[in-house]
Coordinates of C-alpha atoms and ligand atoms in Angstrom, one line a residue:
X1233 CA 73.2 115.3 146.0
X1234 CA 71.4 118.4 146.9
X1235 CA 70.7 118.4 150.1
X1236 CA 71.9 119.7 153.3
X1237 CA 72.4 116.6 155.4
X1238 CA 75.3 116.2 153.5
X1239 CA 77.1 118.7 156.0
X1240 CA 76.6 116.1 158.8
X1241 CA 78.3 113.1 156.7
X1242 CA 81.9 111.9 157.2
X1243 CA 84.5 110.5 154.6
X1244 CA 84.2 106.7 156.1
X1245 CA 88.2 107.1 154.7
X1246 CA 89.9 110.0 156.2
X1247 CA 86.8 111.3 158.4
X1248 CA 87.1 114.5 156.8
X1249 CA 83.8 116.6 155.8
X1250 CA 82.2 116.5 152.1
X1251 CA 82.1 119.3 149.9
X1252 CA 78.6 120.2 148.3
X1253 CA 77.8 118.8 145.0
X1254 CA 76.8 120.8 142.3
X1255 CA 74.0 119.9 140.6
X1256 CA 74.4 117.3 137.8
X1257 CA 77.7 116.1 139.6
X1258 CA 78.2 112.2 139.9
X1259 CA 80.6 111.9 142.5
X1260 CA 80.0 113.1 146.4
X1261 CA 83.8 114.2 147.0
X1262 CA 85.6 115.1 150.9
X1263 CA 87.8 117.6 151.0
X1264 CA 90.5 114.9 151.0
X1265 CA 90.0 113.9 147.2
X1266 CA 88.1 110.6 148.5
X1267 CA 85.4 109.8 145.7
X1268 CA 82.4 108.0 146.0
X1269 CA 79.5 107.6 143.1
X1270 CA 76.5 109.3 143.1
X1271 CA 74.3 106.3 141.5
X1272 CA 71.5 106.7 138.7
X1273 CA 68.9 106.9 141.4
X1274 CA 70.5 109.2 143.9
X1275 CA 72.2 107.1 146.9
X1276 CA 75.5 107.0 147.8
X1277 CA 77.5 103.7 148.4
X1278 CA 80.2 104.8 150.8
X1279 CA 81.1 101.3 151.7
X1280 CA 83.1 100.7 148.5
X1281 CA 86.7 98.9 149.2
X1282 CA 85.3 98.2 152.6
X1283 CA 84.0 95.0 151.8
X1284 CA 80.9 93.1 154.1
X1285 CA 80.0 89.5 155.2
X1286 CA 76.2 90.3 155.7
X1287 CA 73.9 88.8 153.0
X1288 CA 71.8 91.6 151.7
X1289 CA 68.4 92.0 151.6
X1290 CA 67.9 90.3 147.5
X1291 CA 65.7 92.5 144.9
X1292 CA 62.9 90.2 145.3
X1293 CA 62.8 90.4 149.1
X1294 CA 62.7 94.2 148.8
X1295 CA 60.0 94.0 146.3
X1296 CA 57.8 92.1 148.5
X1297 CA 58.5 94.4 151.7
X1298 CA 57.4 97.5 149.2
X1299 CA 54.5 95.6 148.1
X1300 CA 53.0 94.6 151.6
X1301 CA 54.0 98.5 153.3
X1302 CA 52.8 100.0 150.0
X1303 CA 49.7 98.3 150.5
X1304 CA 49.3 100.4 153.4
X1305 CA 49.0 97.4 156.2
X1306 CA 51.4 99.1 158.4
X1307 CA 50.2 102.3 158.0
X1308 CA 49.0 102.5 161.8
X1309 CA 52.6 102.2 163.2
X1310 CA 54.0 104.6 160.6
X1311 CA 51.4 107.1 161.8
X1312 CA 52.5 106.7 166.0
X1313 CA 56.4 106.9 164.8
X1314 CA 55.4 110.0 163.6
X1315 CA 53.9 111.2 166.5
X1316 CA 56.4 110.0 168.7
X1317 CA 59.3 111.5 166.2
X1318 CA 57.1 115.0 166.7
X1319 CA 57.3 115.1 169.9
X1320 CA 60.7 113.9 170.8
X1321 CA 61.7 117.1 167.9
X1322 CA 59.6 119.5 169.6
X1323 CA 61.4 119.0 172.6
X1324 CA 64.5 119.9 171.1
X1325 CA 67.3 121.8 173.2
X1326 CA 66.1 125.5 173.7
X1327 CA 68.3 127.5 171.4
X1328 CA 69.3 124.6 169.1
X1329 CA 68.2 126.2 165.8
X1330 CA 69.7 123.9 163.6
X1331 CA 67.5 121.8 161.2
X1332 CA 66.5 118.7 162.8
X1333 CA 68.1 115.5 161.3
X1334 CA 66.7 112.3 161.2
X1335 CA 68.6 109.1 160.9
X1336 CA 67.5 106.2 159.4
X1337 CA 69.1 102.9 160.7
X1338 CA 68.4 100.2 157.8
X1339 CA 66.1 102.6 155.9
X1340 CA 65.2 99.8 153.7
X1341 CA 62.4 101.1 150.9
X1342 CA 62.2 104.1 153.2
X1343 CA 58.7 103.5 153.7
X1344 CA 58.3 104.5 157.4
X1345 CA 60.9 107.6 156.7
X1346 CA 58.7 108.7 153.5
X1347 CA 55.3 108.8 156.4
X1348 CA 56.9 110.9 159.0
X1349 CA 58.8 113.2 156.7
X1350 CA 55.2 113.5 155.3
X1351 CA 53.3 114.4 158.4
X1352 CA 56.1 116.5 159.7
X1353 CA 57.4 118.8 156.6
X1354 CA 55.5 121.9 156.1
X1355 CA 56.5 122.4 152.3
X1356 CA 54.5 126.2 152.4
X1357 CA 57.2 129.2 152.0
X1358 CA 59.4 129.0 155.3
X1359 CA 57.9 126.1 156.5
X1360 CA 59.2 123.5 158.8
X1361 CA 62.0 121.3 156.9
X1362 CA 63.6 118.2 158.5
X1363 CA 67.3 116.5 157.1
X1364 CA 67.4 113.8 156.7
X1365 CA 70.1 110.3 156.3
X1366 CA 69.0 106.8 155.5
X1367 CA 71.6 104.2 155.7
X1368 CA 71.3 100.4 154.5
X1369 CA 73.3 97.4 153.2
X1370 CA 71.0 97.2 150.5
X1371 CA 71.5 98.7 147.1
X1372 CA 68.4 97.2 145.7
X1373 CA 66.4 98.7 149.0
X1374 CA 68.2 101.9 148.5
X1375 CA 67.0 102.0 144.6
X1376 CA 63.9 102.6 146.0
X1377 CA 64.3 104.6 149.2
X1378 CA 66.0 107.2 147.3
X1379 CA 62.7 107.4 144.6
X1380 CA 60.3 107.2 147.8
X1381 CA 62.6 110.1 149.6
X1382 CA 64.3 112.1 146.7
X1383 CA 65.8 114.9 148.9
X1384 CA 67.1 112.0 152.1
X1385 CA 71.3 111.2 151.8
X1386 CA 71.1 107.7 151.2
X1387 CA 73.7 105.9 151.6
X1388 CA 75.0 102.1 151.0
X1389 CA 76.8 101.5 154.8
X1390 CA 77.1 98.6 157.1
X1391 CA 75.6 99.3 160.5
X1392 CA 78.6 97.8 162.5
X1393 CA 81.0 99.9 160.8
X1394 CA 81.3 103.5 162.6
X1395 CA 79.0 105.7 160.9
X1396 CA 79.7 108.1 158.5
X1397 CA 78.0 111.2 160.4
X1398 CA 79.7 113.4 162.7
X1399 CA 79.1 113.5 166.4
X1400 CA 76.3 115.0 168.1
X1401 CA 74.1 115.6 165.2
X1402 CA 71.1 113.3 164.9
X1403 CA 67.6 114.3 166.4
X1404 CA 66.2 111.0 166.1
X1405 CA 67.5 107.7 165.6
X1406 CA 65.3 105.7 163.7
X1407 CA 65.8 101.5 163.6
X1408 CA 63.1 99.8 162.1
X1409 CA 63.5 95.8 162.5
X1410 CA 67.0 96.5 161.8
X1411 CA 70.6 96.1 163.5
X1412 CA 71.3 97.9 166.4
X1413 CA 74.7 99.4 167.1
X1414 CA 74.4 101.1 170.3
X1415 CA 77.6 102.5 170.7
X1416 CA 77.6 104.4 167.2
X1417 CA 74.2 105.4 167.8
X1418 CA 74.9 107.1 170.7
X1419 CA 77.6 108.6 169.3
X1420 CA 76.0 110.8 166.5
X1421 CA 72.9 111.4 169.0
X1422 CA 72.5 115.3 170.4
X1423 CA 72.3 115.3 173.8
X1424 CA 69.0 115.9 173.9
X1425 CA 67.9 112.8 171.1
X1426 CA 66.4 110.1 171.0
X1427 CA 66.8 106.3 169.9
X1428 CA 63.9 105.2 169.0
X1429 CA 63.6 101.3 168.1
X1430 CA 61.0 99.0 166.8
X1431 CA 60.7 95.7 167.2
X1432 CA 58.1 92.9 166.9
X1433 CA 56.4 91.7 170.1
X1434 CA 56.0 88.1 171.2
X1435 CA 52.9 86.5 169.1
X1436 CA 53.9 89.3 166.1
X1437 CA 51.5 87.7 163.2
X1438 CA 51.3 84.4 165.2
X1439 CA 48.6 83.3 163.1
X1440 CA 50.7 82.8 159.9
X1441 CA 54.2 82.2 161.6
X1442 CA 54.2 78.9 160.2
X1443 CA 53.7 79.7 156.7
X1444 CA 55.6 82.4 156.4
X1445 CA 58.8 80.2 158.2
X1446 CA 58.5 83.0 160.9
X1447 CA 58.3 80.1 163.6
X1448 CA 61.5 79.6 165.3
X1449 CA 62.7 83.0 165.1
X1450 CA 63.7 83.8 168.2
X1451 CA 61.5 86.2 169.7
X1452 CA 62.6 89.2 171.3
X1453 CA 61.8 90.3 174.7
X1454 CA 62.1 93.5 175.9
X1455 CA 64.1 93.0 178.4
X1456 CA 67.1 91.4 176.0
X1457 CA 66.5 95.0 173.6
X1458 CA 67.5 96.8 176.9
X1459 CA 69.9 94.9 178.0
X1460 CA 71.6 95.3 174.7
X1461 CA 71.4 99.0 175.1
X1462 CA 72.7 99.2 178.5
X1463 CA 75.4 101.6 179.3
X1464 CA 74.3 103.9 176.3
X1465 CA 70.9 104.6 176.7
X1466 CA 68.5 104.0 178.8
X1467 CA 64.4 103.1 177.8
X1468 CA 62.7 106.1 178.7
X1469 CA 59.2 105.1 177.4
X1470 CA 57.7 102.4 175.2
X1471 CA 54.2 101.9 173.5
X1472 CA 52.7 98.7 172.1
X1473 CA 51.0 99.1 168.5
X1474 CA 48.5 96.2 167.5
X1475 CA 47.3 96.3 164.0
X1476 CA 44.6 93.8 163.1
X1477 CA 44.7 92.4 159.4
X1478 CA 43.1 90.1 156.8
X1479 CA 45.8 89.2 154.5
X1480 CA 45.2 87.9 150.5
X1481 CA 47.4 85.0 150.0
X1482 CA 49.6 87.6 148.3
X1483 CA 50.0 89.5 151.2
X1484 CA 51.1 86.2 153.4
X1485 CA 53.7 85.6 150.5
X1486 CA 55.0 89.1 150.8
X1487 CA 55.3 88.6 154.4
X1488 CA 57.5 85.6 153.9
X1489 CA 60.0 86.7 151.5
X1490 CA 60.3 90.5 152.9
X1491 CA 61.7 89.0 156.5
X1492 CA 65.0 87.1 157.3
X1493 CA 63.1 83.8 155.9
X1494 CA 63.2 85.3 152.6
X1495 CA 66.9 84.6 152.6
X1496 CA 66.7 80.9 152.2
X1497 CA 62.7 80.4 151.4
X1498 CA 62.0 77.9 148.6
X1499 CA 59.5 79.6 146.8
X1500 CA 58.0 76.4 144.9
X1501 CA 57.1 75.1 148.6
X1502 CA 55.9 78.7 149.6
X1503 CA 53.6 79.0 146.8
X1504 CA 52.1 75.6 147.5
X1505 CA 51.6 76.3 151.1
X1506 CA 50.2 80.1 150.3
X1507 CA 48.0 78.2 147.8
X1508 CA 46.4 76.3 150.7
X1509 CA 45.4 78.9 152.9
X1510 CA 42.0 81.0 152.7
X1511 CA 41.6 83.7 150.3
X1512 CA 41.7 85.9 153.6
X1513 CA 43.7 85.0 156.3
X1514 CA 43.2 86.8 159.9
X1515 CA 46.4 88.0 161.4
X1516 CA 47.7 90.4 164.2
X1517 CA 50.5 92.4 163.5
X1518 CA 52.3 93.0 167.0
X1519 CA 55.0 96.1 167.6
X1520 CA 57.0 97.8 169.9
X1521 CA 58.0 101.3 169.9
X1522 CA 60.7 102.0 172.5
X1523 CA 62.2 105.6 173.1
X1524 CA 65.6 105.3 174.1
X1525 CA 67.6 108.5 176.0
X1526 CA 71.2 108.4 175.4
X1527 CA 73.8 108.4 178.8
X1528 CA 75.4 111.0 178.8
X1529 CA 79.0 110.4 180.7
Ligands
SAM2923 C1 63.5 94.0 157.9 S1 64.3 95.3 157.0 C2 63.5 96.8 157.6 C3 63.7 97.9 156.6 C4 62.9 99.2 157.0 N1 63.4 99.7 158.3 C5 61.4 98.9 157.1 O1 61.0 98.7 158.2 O2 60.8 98.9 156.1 C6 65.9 95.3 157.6 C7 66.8 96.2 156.8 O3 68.1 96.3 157.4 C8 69.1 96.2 156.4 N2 70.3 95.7 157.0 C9 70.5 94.5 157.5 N3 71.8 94.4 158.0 C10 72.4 95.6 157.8 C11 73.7 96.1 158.1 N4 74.6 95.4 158.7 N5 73.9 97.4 157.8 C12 72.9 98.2 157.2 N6 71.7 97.7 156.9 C13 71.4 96.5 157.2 C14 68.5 95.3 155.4 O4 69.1 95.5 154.1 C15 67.0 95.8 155.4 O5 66.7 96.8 154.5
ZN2924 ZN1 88.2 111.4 152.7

């Protein structure tokens, strides 16, 4: 694993610091002796021996959540985290000249990651570069996060352990319909950092809820995501981002399986109720964005 982020990581055994692989190595190693396998494709999984009771995200769930983002119908909310990730790095602490690090909270395909890095890394000769860590349960996501975002520190971990960065090191946050562990998040914040969260608003893609076995998800107010921040950050700004869509019956079927429904979907009855719906179906995707500033005690 070439690439510098790795200074910020932690052994999740002894908490000790990694020392840099050489290229071709298999193995990212502390300076403890603790071992963990550099896989095929380039991510990490830290959590072995650790064990987890979350159901990860299957192979054909990620498939269908690369599909539908690959397709681009997201695109708009990619392109106002990456404004909002600018800004919050531009307004970094005066004197701070470390590279700015990115974290990714449940990186998943590393879609969103792969649009900001791209709009905010100036590859020219002594350009701008950003580090850069994405962390998920999911191997099969991670597969292809770490194709989509070769020179990223991806890394198999359960969000509701303690992370495996050091303290104070993250510019940005990043959670992206994904867990949220406040505490640790706060912890591995600078100062100066921000959370910054995205979640689907009341009505998100109303018009297919049904289908997709979206309906009776509980919604989430705003309200309940700053409640369960409270005491380590506090909202400092949010923005609402409506897309409007016209989705193929293959992009309602990708929808389905690439959410929490896609855990227990039965895809012979999905396929027969995709194969009654228009060749187009109207939809409006629905998000929040909400910056977060950590307290600092
Ligand atoms: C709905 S997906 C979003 C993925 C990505 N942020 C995106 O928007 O494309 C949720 C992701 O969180 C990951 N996840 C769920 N529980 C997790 C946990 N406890 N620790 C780490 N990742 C987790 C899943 O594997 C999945 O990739
Ligand atoms: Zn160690």
């Amino acid at each position: 694993m070439e690439n510098s982020a790795v200074d910020v990581l932690i052994c999740p055994v002894c908490g000790l610091e990694f020392m840099d692989t050489l290229p071709g190595e298999n193995a990212l190693k502390c300076i403890d002796g603790h071992s963990f396998d550099i896989a095929r494709q380039g991510y990490v999984n830290l959590l072995t021996g650790h064990g987890t009771k979350f159901a990860q995200d299957t192979a054909t769930m990620v498939a269908a959540r690369d599909d539908f983002l690959d397709a681009g119908h997201y695109g708009a909310l990619a392109e106002a985290l990456a404004e909002v990730v600018g800004t919050v790095l531009a307004a970094g602490a005066p004197g701070d000249h470390s590279r700015p690090l990115i974290l990714d909270a449940g990186t998943g395909t590393g879609y969103y990651l792969n649009r900001i890095l791209a709009t905010l890394v100036d590859d020219s000769p002594g350009g701008s570069t950003i580090d850069s860590v994405g962390l998920d349960i999911s191997k099969f996501a991670l597969r292809r996060a770490s194709r989509r975002n070769p020179d990223t520190a991806n890394l198999v971990w359960d969000l509701w352990q303690p992370l495996p960065v050091e303290a104070a090191r993250a510019d940005v946050v990043l959670v992206i319909f994904a867990p949220r562990n406040a505490a640790e998040f706060a912890r591995v914040l600078k100062p100066r950092g921000r959370l910054v969260v995205v979640t689907p608003r009341p009505g998100h893609l109303a018009q297919i809820a049904q289908t997709t076995g979206m309906l009776g998800i509980q919604e989430e107010k705003e309200a309940g995501l700053v409640a369960g921040m409270a005491g380590h950050f506090q909202l400092q700004e949010s923005r609402d981002v409506t897309i409007t869509l016209n989705l193929s019956r293959g992009d309602v079927r990708n929808v389905a399986l690439m959410g929490p429904a896609g855990h227990h979907l039965d895809p012979q009855e999905l396929a027969e109720k995709v194969g009654e719906l228009p060749p187009t179906t109207p939809a409006s995707a629905e998000f929040l964005i909400s910056i977060f500033a950590p307290i600092i005690s």
